[in-house]
Amino acid sequence: MQLRDLARTRRWIADEERLAAERQRGIEARLAAPDWLVEQGLNGHSLPVYVHAGDCWSTGKNSKGLSQDQARRALAEGTKACPHCRPDTALRTLD
């Protein structure tokens, strides 16, 4: 009886260790959030609507990551800065 309980406990520990290792691999494999985002219009072919800071709460579902240079270029080419996170201020590209 005790040997059966011990075996069950060892299986439980092994399963928990395996799950913890899988969670850790998932955390390590997760991509870092981009520093800057561009929000596309409603369809994928329309012009960009806003440039956002990467942590902005107001980003739309059609957003993709940008580098700092790409964000500056988008602002310079006329894409509006998000009025909530103000990436133009952070990027020092005020008009």
JSON list of C-alpha atoms in Angstrom, two decimals, residues 14-74:
[
{"chain": "A", "resi": 14, "resn": "ALA", "atom": "CA", "xyz": [7.45, 14.18, -12.23]},
{"chain": "A", "resi": 15, "resn": "ASP", "atom": "CA", "xyz": [4.30, 15.48, -13.95]},
{"chain": "A", "resi": 16, "resn": "GLU", "atom": "CA", "xyz": [4.46, 18.77, -12.02]},
{"chain": "A", "resi": 17, "resn": "GLU", "atom": "CA", "xyz": [8.16, 19.20, -12.85]},
{"chain": "A", "resi": 18, "resn": "ARG", "atom": "CA", "xyz": [7.43, 18.55, -16.54]},
{"chain": "A", "resi": 19, "resn": "LEU", "atom": "CA", "xyz": [4.61, 21.12, -16.54]},
{"chain": "A", "resi": 20, "resn": "ALA", "atom": "CA", "xyz": [6.80, 23.69, -14.80]},
{"chain": "A", "resi": 21, "resn": "ALA", "atom": "CA", "xyz": [9.55, 23.14, -17.38]},
{"chain": "A", "resi": 22, "resn": "GLU", "atom": "CA", "xyz": [7.03, 23.56, -20.23]},
{"chain": "A", "resi": 23, "resn": "ARG", "atom": "CA", "xyz": [5.74, 26.80, -18.69]},
{"chain": "A", "resi": 24, "resn": "GLN", "atom": "CA", "xyz": [9.28, 28.12, -18.36]},
{"chain": "A", "resi": 25, "resn": "ARG", "atom": "CA", "xyz": [10.08, 27.27, -22.00]},
{"chain": "A", "resi": 26, "resn": "GLY", "atom": "CA", "xyz": [6.91, 29.10, -23.03]},
{"chain": "A", "resi": 27, "resn": "ILE", "atom": "CA", "xyz": [7.92, 32.19, -21.06]},
{"chain": "A", "resi": 28, "resn": "GLU", "atom": "CA", "xyz": [11.40, 32.16, -22.55]},
{"chain": "A", "resi": 29, "resn": "ALA", "atom": "CA", "xyz": [10.10, 31.66, -26.09]},
{"chain": "A", "resi": 30, "resn": "ARG", "atom": "CA", "xyz": [7.56, 34.48, -25.87]},
{"chain": "A", "resi": 31, "resn": "LEU", "atom": "CA", "xyz": [8.46, 37.41, -28.08]},
{"chain": "A", "resi": 32, "resn": "ALA", "atom": "CA", "xyz": [9.17, 40.73, -26.46]},
{"chain": "A", "resi": 33, "resn": "ALA", "atom": "CA", "xyz": [6.48, 43.34, -26.98]},
{"chain": "A", "resi": 34, "resn": "PRO", "atom": "CA", "xyz": [7.41, 45.91, -29.63]},
{"chain": "A", "resi": 35, "resn": "ASP", "atom": "CA", "xyz": [8.32, 49.43, -28.51]},
{"chain": "A", "resi": 36, "resn": "TRP", "atom": "CA", "xyz": [6.20, 51.03, -31.24]},
{"chain": "A", "resi": 37, "resn": "LEU", "atom": "CA", "xyz": [3.08, 50.01, -33.15]},
{"chain": "A", "resi": 38, "resn": "VAL", "atom": "CA", "xyz": [1.30, 51.17, -36.27]},
{"chain": "A", "resi": 39, "resn": "GLU", "atom": "CA", "xyz": [-2.46, 50.70, -36.34]},
{"chain": "A", "resi": 40, "resn": "GLN", "atom": "CA", "xyz": [-3.78, 49.81, -39.78]},
{"chain": "A", "resi": 41, "resn": "GLY", "atom": "CA", "xyz": [-7.23, 50.77, -40.99]},
{"chain": "A", "resi": 42, "resn": "LEU", "atom": "CA", "xyz": [-10.17, 48.39, -41.01]},
{"chain": "A", "resi": 43, "resn": "ASN", "atom": "CA", "xyz": [-8.86, 46.38, -43.94]},
{"chain": "A", "resi": 44, "resn": "GLY", "atom": "CA", "xyz": [-5.27, 45.42, -44.48]},
{"chain": "A", "resi": 45, "resn": "HIS", "atom": "CA", "xyz": [-4.90, 47.63, -47.54]},
{"chain": "A", "resi": 46, "resn": "SER", "atom": "CA", "xyz": [-5.90, 51.01, -46.12]},
{"chain": "A", "resi": 47, "resn": "LEU", "atom": "CA", "xyz": [-3.47, 53.62, -44.89]},
{"chain": "A", "resi": 48, "resn": "PRO", "atom": "CA", "xyz": [-2.24, 53.49, -41.30]},
{"chain": "A", "resi": 49, "resn": "VAL", "atom": "CA", "xyz": [-4.42, 55.29, -38.77]},
{"chain": "A", "resi": 50, "resn": "TYR", "atom": "CA", "xyz": [-2.13, 55.89, -35.78]},
{"chain": "A", "resi": 51, "resn": "VAL", "atom": "CA", "xyz": [1.36, 55.29, -34.48]},
{"chain": "A", "resi": 52, "resn": "HIS", "atom": "CA", "xyz": [1.29, 54.06, -30.86]},
{"chain": "A", "resi": 53, "resn": "ALA", "atom": "CA", "xyz": [3.77, 53.41, -28.09]},
{"chain": "A", "resi": 54, "resn": "GLY", "atom": "CA", "xyz": [4.10, 49.66, -27.54]},
{"chain": "A", "resi": 55, "resn": "ASP", "atom": "CA", "xyz": [2.30, 49.74, -24.19]},
{"chain": "A", "resi": 56, "resn": "CYS", "atom": "CA", "xyz": [-0.62, 51.93, -25.31]},
{"chain": "A", "resi": 57, "resn": "TRP", "atom": "CA", "xyz": [-4.04, 50.78, -24.13]},
{"chain": "A", "resi": 58, "resn": "SER", "atom": "CA", "xyz": [-5.73, 52.21, -27.21]},
{"chain": "A", "resi": 59, "resn": "THR", "atom": "CA", "xyz": [-4.17, 50.07, -29.94]},
{"chain": "A", "resi": 60, "resn": "GLY", "atom": "CA", "xyz": [-6.53, 48.41, -32.38]},
{"chain": "A", "resi": 61, "resn": "LYS", "atom": "CA", "xyz": [-6.58, 44.77, -33.39]},
{"chain": "A", "resi": 62, "resn": "ASN", "atom": "CA", "xyz": [-4.92, 45.59, -36.70]},
{"chain": "A", "resi": 63, "resn": "SER", "atom": "CA", "xyz": [-1.62, 46.77, -35.20]},
{"chain": "A", "resi": 64, "resn": "LYS", "atom": "CA", "xyz": [1.87, 45.60, -36.01]},
{"chain": "A", "resi": 65, "resn": "GLY", "atom": "CA", "xyz": [5.24, 46.26, -34.43]},
{"chain": "A", "resi": 66, "resn": "LEU", "atom": "CA", "xyz": [7.66, 48.89, -35.68]},
{"chain": "A", "resi": 67, "resn": "SER", "atom": "CA", "xyz": [11.24, 49.82, -34.99]},
{"chain": "A", "resi": 68, "resn": "GLN", "atom": "CA", "xyz": [11.97, 53.29, -33.67]},
{"chain": "A", "resi": 69, "resn": "ASP", "atom": "CA", "xyz": [13.14, 54.45, -37.10]},
{"chain": "A", "resi": 70, "resn": "GLN", "atom": "CA", "xyz": [10.02, 53.05, -38.79]},
{"chain": "A", "resi": 71, "resn": "ALA", "atom": "CA", "xyz": [7.80, 54.81, -36.24]},
{"chain": "A", "resi": 72, "resn": "ARG", "atom": "CA", "xyz": [9.58, 58.12, -36.85]},
{"chain": "A", "resi": 73, "resn": "ARG", "atom": "CA", "xyz": [9.27, 57.64, -40.60]},
{"chain": "A", "resi": 74, "resn": "ALA", "atom": "CA", "xyz": [5.55, 56.86, -40.34]}
]
